[in-house]
Coordinates of C-alpha atoms and ligand atoms in Angstrom, one line a residue:
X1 CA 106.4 -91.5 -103.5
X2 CA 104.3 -93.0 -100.5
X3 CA 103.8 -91.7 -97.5
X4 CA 104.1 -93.1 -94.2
X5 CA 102.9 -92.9 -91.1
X6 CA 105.5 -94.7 -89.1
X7 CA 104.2 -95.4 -85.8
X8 CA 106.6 -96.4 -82.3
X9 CA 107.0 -95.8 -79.1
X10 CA 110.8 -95.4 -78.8
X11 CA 113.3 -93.6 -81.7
X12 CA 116.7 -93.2 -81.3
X13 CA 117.6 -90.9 -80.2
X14 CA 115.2 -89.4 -78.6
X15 CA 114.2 -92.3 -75.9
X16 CA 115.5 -95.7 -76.1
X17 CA 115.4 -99.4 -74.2
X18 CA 116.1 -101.5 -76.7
X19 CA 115.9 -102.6 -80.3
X20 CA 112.9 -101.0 -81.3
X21 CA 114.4 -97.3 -80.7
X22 CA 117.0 -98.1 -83.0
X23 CA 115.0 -99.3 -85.7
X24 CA 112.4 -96.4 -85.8
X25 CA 115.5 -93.8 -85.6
X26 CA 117.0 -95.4 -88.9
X27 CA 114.7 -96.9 -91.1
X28 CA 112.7 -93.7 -91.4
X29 CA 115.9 -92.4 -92.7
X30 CA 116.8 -95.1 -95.1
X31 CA 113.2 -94.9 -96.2
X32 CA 113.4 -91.6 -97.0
X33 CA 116.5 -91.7 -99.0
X34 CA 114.5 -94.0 -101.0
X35 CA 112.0 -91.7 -101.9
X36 CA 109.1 -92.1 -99.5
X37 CA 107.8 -89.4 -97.2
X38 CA 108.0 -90.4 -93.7
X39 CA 106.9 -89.2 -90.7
X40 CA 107.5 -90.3 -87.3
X41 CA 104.9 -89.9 -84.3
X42 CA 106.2 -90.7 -80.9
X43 CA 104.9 -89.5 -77.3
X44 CA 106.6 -87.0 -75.6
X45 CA 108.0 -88.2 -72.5
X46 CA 110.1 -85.6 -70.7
X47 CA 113.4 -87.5 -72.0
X48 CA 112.1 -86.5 -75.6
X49 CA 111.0 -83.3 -74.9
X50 CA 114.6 -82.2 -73.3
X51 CA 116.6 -83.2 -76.3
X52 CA 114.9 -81.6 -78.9
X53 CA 115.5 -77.8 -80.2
X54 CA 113.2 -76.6 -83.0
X55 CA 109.5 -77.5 -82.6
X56 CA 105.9 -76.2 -83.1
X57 CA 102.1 -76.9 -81.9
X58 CA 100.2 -78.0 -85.0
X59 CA 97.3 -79.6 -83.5
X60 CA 95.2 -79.7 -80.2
X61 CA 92.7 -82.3 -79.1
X62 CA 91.6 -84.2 -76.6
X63 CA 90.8 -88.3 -75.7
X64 CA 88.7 -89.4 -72.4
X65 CA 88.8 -85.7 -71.0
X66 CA 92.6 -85.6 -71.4
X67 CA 94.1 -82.3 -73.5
X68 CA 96.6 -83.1 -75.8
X69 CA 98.9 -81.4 -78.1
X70 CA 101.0 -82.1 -81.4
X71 CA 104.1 -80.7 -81.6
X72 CA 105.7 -81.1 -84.3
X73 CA 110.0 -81.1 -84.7
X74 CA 113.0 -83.4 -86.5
X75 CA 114.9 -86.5 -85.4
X76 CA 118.0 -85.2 -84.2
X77 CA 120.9 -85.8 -86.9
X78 CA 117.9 -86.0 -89.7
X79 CA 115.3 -84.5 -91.7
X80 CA 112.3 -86.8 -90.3
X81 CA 109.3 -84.8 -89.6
X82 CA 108.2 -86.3 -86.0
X83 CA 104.8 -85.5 -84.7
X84 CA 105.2 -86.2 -80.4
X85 CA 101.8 -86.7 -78.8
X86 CA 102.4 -84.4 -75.7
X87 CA 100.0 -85.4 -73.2
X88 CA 101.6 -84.3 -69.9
X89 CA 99.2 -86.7 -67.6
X90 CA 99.7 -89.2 -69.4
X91 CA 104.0 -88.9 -70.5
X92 CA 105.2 -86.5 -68.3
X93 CA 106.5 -88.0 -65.2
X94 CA 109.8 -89.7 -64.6
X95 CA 110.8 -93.3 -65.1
X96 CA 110.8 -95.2 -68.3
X97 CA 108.6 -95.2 -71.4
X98 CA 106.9 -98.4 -70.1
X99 CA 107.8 -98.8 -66.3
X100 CA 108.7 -96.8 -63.0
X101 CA 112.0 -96.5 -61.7
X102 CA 111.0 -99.6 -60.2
X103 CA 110.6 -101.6 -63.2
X104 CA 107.3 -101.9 -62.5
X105 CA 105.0 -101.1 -65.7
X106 CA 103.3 -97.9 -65.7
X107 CA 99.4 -98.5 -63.8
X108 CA 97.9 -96.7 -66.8
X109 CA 100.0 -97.5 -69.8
X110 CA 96.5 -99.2 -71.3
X111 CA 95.0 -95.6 -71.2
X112 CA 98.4 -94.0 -72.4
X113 CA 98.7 -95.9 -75.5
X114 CA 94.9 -95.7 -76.1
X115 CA 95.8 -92.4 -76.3
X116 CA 98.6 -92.6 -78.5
X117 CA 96.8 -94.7 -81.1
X118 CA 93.5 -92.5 -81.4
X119 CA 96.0 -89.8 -82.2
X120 CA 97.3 -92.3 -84.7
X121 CA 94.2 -93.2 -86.4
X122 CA 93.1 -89.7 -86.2
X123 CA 96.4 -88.8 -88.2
X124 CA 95.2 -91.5 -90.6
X125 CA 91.7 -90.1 -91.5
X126 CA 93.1 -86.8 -91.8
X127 CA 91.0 -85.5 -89.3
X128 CA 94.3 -83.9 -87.2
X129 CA 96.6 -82.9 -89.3
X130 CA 94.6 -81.9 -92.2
X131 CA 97.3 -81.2 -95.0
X132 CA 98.9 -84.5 -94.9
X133 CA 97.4 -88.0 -95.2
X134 CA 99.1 -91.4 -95.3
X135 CA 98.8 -93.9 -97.4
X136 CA 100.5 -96.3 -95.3
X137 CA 100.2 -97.0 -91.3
X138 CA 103.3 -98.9 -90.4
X139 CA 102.6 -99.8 -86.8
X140 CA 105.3 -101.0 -84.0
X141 CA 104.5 -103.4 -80.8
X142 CA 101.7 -103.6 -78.9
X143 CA 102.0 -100.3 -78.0
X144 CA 100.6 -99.2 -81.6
X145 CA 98.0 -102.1 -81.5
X146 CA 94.5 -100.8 -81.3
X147 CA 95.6 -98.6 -84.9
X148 CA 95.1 -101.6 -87.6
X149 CA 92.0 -102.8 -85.5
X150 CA 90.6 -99.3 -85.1
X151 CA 91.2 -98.5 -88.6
X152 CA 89.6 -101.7 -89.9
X153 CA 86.3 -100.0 -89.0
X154 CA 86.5 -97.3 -91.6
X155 CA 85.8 -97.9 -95.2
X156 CA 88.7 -95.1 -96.8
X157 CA 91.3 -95.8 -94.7
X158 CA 95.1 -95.8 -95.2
X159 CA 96.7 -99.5 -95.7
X160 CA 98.2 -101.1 -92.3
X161 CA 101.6 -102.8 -91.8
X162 CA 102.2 -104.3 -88.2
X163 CA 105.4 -105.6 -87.2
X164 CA 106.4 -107.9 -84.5
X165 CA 109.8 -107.0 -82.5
X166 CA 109.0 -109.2 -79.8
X167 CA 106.1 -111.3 -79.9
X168 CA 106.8 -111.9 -75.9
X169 CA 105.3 -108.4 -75.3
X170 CA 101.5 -108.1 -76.1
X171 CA 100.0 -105.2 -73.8
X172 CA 97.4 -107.7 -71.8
X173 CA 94.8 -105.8 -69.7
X174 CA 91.5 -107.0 -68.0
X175 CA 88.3 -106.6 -69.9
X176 CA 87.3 -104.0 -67.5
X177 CA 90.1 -102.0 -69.3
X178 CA 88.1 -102.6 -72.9
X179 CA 84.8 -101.2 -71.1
X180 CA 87.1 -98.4 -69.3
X181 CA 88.6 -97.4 -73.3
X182 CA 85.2 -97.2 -74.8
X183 CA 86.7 -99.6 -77.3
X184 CA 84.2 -100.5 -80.3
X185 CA 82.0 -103.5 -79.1
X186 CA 82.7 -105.3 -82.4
X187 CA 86.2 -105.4 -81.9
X188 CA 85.6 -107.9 -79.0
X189 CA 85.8 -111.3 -80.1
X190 CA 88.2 -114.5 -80.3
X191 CA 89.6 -112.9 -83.9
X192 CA 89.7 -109.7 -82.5
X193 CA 91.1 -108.1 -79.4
X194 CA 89.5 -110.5 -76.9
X195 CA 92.3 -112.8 -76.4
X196 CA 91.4 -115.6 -73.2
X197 CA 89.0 -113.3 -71.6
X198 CA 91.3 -110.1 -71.6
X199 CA 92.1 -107.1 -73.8
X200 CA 95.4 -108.2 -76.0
X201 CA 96.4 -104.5 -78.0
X202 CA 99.0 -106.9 -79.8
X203 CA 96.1 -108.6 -81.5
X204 CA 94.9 -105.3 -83.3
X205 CA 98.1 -105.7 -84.9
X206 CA 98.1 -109.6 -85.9
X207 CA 94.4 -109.9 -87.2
X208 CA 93.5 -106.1 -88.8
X209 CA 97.1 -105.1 -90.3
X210 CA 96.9 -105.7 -94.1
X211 CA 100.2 -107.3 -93.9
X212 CA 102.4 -108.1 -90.6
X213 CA 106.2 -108.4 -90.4
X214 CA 108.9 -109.2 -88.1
X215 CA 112.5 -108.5 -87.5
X216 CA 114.1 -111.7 -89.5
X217 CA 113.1 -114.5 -92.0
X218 CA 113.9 -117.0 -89.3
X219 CA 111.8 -115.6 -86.5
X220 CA 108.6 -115.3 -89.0
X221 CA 108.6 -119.2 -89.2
X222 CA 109.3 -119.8 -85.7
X223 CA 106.5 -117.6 -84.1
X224 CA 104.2 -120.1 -86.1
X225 CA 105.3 -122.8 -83.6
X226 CA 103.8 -123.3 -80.3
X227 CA 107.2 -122.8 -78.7
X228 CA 107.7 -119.2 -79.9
X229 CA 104.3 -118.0 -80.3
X230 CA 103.1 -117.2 -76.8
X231 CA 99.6 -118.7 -77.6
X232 CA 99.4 -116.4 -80.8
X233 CA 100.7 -119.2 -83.4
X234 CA 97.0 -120.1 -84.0
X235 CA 95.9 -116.4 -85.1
X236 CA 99.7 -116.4 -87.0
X237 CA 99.2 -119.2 -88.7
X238 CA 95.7 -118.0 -90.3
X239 CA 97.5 -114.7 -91.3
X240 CA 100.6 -116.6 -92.8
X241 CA 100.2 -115.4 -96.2
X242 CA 100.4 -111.7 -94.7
X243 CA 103.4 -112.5 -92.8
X244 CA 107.4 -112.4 -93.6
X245 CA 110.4 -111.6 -92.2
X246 CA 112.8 -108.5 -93.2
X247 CA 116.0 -108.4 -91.5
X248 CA 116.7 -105.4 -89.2
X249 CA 119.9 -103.4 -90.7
X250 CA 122.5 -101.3 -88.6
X251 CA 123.2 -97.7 -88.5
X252 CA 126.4 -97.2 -89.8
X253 CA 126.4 -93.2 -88.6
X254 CA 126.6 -94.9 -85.2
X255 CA 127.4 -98.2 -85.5
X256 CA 130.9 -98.0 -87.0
X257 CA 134.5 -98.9 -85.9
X258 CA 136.1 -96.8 -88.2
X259 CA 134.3 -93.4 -87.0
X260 CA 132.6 -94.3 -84.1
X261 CA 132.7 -90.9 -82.2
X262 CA 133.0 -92.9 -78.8
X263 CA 136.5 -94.5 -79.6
X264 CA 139.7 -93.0 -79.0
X265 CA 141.1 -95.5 -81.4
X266 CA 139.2 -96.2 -84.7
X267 CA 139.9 -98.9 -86.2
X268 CA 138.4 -101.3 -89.7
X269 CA 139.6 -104.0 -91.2
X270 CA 142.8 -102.9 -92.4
X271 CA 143.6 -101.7 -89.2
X272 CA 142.5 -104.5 -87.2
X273 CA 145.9 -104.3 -85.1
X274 CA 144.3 -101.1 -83.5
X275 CA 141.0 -102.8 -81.8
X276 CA 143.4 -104.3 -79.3
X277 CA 144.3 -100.8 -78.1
X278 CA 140.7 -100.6 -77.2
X279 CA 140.8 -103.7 -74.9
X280 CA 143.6 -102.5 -73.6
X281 CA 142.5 -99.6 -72.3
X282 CA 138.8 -101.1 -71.0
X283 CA 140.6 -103.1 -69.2
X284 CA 143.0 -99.9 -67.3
X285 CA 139.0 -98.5 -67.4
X286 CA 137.5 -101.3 -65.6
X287 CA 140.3 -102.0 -63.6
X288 CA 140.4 -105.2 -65.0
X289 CA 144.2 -106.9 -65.3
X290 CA 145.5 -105.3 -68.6
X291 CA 146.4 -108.0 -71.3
X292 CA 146.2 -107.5 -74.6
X293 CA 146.7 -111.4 -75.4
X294 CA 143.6 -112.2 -73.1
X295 CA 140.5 -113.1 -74.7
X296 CA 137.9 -110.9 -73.5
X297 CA 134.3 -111.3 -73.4
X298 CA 131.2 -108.9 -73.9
X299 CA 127.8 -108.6 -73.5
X300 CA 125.7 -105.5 -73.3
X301 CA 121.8 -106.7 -72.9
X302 CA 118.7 -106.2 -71.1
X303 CA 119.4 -108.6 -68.0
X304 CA 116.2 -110.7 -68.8
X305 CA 115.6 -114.4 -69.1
X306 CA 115.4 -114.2 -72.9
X307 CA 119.0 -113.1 -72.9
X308 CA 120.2 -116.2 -72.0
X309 CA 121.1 -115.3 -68.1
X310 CA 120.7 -118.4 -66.9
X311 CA 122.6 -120.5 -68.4
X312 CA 125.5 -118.0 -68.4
X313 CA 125.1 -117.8 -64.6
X314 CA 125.4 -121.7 -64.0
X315 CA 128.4 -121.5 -66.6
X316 CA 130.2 -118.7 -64.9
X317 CA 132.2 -120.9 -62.6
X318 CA 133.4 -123.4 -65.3
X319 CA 134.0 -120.0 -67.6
X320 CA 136.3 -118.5 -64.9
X321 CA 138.8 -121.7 -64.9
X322 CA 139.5 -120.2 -68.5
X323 CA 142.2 -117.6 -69.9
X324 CA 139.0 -114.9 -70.0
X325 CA 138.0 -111.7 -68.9
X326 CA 134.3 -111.3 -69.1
X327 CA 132.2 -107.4 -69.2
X328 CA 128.7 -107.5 -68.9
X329 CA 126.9 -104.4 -69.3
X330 CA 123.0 -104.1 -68.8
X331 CA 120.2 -103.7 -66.5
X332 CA 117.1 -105.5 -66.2
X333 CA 115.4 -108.1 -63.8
X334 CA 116.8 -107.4 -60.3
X335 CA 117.8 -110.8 -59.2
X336 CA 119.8 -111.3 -62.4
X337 CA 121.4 -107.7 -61.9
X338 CA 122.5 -108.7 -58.4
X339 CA 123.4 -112.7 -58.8
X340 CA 126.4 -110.7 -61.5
X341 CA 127.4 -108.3 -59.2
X342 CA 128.2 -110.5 -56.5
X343 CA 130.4 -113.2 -59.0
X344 CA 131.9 -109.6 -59.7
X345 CA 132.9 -109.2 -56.5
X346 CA 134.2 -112.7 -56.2
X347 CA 136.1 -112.6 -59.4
X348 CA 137.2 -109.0 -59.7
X349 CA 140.1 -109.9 -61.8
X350 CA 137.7 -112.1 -64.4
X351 CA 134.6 -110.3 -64.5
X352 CA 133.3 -106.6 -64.9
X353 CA 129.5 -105.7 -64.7
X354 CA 128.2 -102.3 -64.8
X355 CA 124.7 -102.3 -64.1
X356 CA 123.0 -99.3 -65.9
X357 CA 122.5 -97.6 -69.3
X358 CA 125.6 -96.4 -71.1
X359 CA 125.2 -95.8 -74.7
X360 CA 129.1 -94.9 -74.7
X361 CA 130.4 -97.8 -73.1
X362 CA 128.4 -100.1 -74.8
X363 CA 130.1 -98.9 -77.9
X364 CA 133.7 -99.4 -76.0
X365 CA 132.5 -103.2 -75.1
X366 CA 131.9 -103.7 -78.6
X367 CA 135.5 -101.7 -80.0
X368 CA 137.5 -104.0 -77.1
X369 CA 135.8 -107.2 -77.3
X370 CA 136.7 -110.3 -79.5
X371 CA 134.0 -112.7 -78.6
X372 CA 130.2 -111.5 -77.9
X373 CA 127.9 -113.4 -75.8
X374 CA 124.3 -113.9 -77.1
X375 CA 122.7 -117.4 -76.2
X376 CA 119.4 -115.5 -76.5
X377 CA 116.1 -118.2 -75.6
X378 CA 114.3 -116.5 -78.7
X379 CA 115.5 -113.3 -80.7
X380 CA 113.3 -111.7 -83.1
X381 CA 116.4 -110.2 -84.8
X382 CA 119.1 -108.9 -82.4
X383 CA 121.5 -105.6 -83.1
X384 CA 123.7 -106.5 -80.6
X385 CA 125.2 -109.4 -82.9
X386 CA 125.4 -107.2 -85.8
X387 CA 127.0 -104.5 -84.0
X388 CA 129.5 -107.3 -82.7
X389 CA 129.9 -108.5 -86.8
X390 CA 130.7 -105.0 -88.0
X391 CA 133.5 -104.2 -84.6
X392 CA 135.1 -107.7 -85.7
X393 CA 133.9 -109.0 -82.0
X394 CA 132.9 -112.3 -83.1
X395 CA 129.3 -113.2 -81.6
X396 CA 128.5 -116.6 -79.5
X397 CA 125.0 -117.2 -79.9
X398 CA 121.6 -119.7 -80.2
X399 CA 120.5 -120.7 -83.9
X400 CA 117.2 -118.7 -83.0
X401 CA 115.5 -115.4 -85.3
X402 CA 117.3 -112.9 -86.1
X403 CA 120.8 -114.6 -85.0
X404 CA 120.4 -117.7 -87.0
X405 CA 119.9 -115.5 -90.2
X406 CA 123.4 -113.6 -89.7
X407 CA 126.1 -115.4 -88.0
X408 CA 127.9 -118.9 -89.4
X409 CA 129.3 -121.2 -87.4
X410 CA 133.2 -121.3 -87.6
X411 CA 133.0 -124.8 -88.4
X412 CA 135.8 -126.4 -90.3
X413 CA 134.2 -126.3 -93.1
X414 CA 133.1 -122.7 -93.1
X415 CA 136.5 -121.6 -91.9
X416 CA 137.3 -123.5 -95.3
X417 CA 135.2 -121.7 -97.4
X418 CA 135.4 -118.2 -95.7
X419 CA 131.8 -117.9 -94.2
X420 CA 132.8 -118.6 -91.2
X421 CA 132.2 -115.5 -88.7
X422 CA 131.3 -116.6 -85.3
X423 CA 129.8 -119.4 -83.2
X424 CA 126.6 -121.1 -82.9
X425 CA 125.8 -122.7 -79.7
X426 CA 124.4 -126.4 -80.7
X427 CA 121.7 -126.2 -77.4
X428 CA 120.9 -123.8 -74.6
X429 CA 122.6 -125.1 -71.8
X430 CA 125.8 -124.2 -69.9
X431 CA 127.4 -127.3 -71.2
X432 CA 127.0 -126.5 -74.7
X433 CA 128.1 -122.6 -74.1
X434 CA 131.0 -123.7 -72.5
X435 CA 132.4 -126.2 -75.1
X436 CA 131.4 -123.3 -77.5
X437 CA 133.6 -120.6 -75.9
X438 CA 136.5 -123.3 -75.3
X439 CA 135.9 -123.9 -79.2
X440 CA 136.6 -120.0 -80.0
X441 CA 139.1 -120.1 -77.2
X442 CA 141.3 -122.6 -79.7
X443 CA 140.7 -120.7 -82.7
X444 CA 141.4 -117.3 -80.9
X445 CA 145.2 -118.5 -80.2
X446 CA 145.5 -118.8 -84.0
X447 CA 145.6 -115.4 -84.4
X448 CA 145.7 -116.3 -88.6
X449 CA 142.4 -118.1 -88.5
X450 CA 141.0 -115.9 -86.0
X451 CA 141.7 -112.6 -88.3
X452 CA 140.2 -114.1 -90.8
X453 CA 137.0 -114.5 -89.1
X454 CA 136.7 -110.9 -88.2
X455 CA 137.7 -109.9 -91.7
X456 CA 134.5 -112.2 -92.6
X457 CA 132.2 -110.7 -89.7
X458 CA 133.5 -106.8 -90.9
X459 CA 132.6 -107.5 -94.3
X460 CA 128.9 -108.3 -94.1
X461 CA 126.2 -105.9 -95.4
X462 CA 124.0 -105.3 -92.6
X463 CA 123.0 -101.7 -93.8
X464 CA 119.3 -100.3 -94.2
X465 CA 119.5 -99.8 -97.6
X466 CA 118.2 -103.2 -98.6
X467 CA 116.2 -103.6 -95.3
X468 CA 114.3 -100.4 -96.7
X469 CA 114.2 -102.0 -99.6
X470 CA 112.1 -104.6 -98.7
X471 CA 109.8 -102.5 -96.9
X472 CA 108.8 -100.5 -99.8
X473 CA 108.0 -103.3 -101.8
X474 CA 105.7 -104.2 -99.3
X475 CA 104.1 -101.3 -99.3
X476 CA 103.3 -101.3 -102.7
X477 CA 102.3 -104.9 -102.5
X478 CA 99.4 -103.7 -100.4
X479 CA 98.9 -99.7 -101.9
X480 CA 97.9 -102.4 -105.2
X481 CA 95.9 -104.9 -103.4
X482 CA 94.2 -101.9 -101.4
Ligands
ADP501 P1 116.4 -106.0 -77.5 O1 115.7 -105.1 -78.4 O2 115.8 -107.3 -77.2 O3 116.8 -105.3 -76.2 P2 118.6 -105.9 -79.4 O4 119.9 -106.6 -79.5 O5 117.7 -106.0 -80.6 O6 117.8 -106.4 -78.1 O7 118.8 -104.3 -79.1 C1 119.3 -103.9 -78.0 C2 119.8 -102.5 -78.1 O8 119.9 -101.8 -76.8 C3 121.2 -102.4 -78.7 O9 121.4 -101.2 -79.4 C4 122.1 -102.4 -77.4 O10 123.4 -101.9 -77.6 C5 121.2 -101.5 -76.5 N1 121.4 -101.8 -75.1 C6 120.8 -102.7 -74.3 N2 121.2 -102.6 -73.0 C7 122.0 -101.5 -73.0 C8 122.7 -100.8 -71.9 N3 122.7 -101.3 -70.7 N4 123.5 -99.8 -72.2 C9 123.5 -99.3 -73.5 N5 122.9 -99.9 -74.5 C10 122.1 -101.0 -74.3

């Protein structure tokens, strides 16, 4: 049994704006049932601190003249031990985890997740917690950063894993900020933190973590490309033989049509007939017109350029000469949030968006949809397409990352052969989307071929177990080499 130290800054679900929360609420879970002893540590943001019932101090400390506390308490629905670092100046004010109500990042978040990883690394050297010591760091984003690099400077360390969910966020701050942190001189240098003249906390992760991973096979090779790798493809490609890719998996206690606690009518693939009922009544929901026979649309995203916004905003008035309803769901860049909301109001009978956060209506979108739109610039993995697989809602989408690695085109050939379970978009522009939605449009009036497709999507694997797997045969990899 190893144990981990599993490092992020979002869990499901506790706090949670995107991909990462999900991951670090389940694969501690699936790690566990594998054998491993897992522990979570988090920060305590007030969202965090309201939703959980048992917990207990078990340390006290204190970084740049700030007090903080451990308390100690369980994921809700689970047995994970997680450790929140509860520094009220630092987590408890209201807004998001990384930005104001705004969207504008926090001022201090360099100081915040300083914070966060000395608490980390202190964890690590057992000089915290002193009854339980890792033998494995697995670090998240650049908000867990400065752990491998901080580490590297101790002889009897724990082993590091980093992994990459999104290579386009890298926690950049001035060098004044390294000074500010009383961050270890020899840290700064063109292989180290120093990245252009700034501090780059995503670079502890690339260059100190024994071994770094992302969220798909696909998206390991691309971030060693110029194109994908944000200036970091260099430092990549000289840690290649510590990189791979391990798909993300889905939670099936959440993520399932056939118990999903948000749908009136549960359906799986035997009882396909019943998702229908679901559009049906999103539609008397939204006050959209109610048509069962109407192909509908969804999307439920951040509104930001990597989704693929643009392109679907220069398609939407082709899309709208079509037999579709579209429902976007999401929040995110303002312009993007208000450029939908007026073709809403122009096309009330063809397009819903509800700009927010709504865990239970993203799960409706999912039950009432048949097609999914995903023409993602870049996607390191992507749940939303999974989620889409496993509801039968069959996902439009880029051959980039994660989406490349789970969804087949429904080509002729792969209708033939039965692999066939959604649509890959050849280029990303509005032309190409279009003709690819048309292309689904055909195969969705034949309802025989189009059944099929879903029965394909429904039946993929996409659980933990083997994601977990992978992990812990990683882990080993390096508890050997250590
Ligand atoms: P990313 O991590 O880039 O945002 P992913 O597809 O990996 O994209 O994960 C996004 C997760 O966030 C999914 O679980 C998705 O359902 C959820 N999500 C995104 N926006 C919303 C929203 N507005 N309301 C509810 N859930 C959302």
């Amino acid at each position: 049994m190893n144990k981990i130290l599993y490092i992020s800054s979002e869990a499901f679900p506790l706090i949670k704006t995107g991909g990462l929360a999900d991951v670090a609420g389940s694969l501690p879970t699936a790690l566990t049932k594998q054998s491993q002893d897992v522990r979570l540590l988090l920060p305590a943001y007030p969202e965090v601190l309201s939703k959980i019932r048992k917990n207990k101090k078990v340390s006290t400390t204190s970084y740049y003249n700030l007090s903080v506390e451990i308390i100690e308490t369980r994921l809700p629905g689970s047995n994970i031990i997680v450790w929140l670092v509860d520094c009220p100046a630092l987590f408890n004010r209201p807004g998001g985890p990384y930005t104001d109500k705004h969207g504008q990042a926090w001022h201090d978040n360099a100081l915040r997740f300083a914070v966060f990883c000395h608490v980390a690394v202190d964890i690590a050297l057992n000089k915290l917690l002193s009854n339980w010591q890792p033998d494995v760091v697995h670090c998240n984003d650049w908000q867990a950063g400065l752990v491998p690099a901080l580490l590297s400077l101790h002889r009897k360390r724990p082993a590091t894993v980093f992994t990459i969910h999104n290579l386009a966020y890298q926690g950049i701050f001035d060098q004044q900020t390294f000074v500010d942190l009383h961050l270890p001189e020899e840290l700064w240098h063109i292989n180290g933190l120093e990245f252009y003249g700034q501090l780059s906390f995503i670079k502890g992760g690339l260059a100190y973590a024994d071994k770094i991973t992302t969220v798909s096979p696909s998206y390991a090779r691309e971030i060693l490309q110029p194109e994908f790798g944000y200036s970091l493809d260099g430092l990549l490609n000289s840690r290649s033989k510590h990189l791979s890719g391990i798909l993300n998996g889905i939670d099936e206690k959440h993520w399932n049509p056939g118990t999903d606690k948000y749908l009136e009518h549960k359906y799986n693939r035997r009882s396909l007939n019943k998702k229908s009922i679901n559009k049906t009544e999103l539609q008397q929901q939204l006050s959209l017109p109610v048509d069962a026979s109407t192909m509908m649309i969804g999307m439920v995203s951040r509104l930001v350029q990597q989704k693929g916004l643009d392109i679907i905003l220069q398609s939407l008035a082709t899309l709208f000469t079509l037999p579709v309803q579209l429902v976007i769901l999401g929040t995110g860049e303002t312009h993007y949030e208000l450029q939908l909301s007026e073709w809403a109001q122009r096309q009330p009978d063809q397009l819903k968006v509800v700009i927010g956060y709504n865990e239970p209506l993203a799960h409706r979108i999912e039950a009432a949809s048949d097609v999914y739109l995903m023409p993602s610039t870049f996607e390191p993995c992507g749940l939303n397409q999974l989620y889409s697989l496993r509801y039968g809602n069959l996902p439009v989408v880029t051959p980039v990352g994660g989406l490349a690695d789970t969804v087949t085109d429904a080509s002729e050939e792969n209708i033939k052969n039965d692999t066939a379970n959604g649509f890959v978009i050849n280029e990303q522009s509005p032309a190409a989307l279009l003709s690819t939605i048309q292309r689904a449009l055909t195969l969705y009036q034949q309802p025989e071929i189009w059944r099929q497709l879903q029965i394909n999507a429904m039946s993929a694997d996409f659980s933990w177990q083997a994601s977990a797997r992978r992990y812990i045969s990683l882990y080993q990899q390096i508890l050997e080499a250590h």
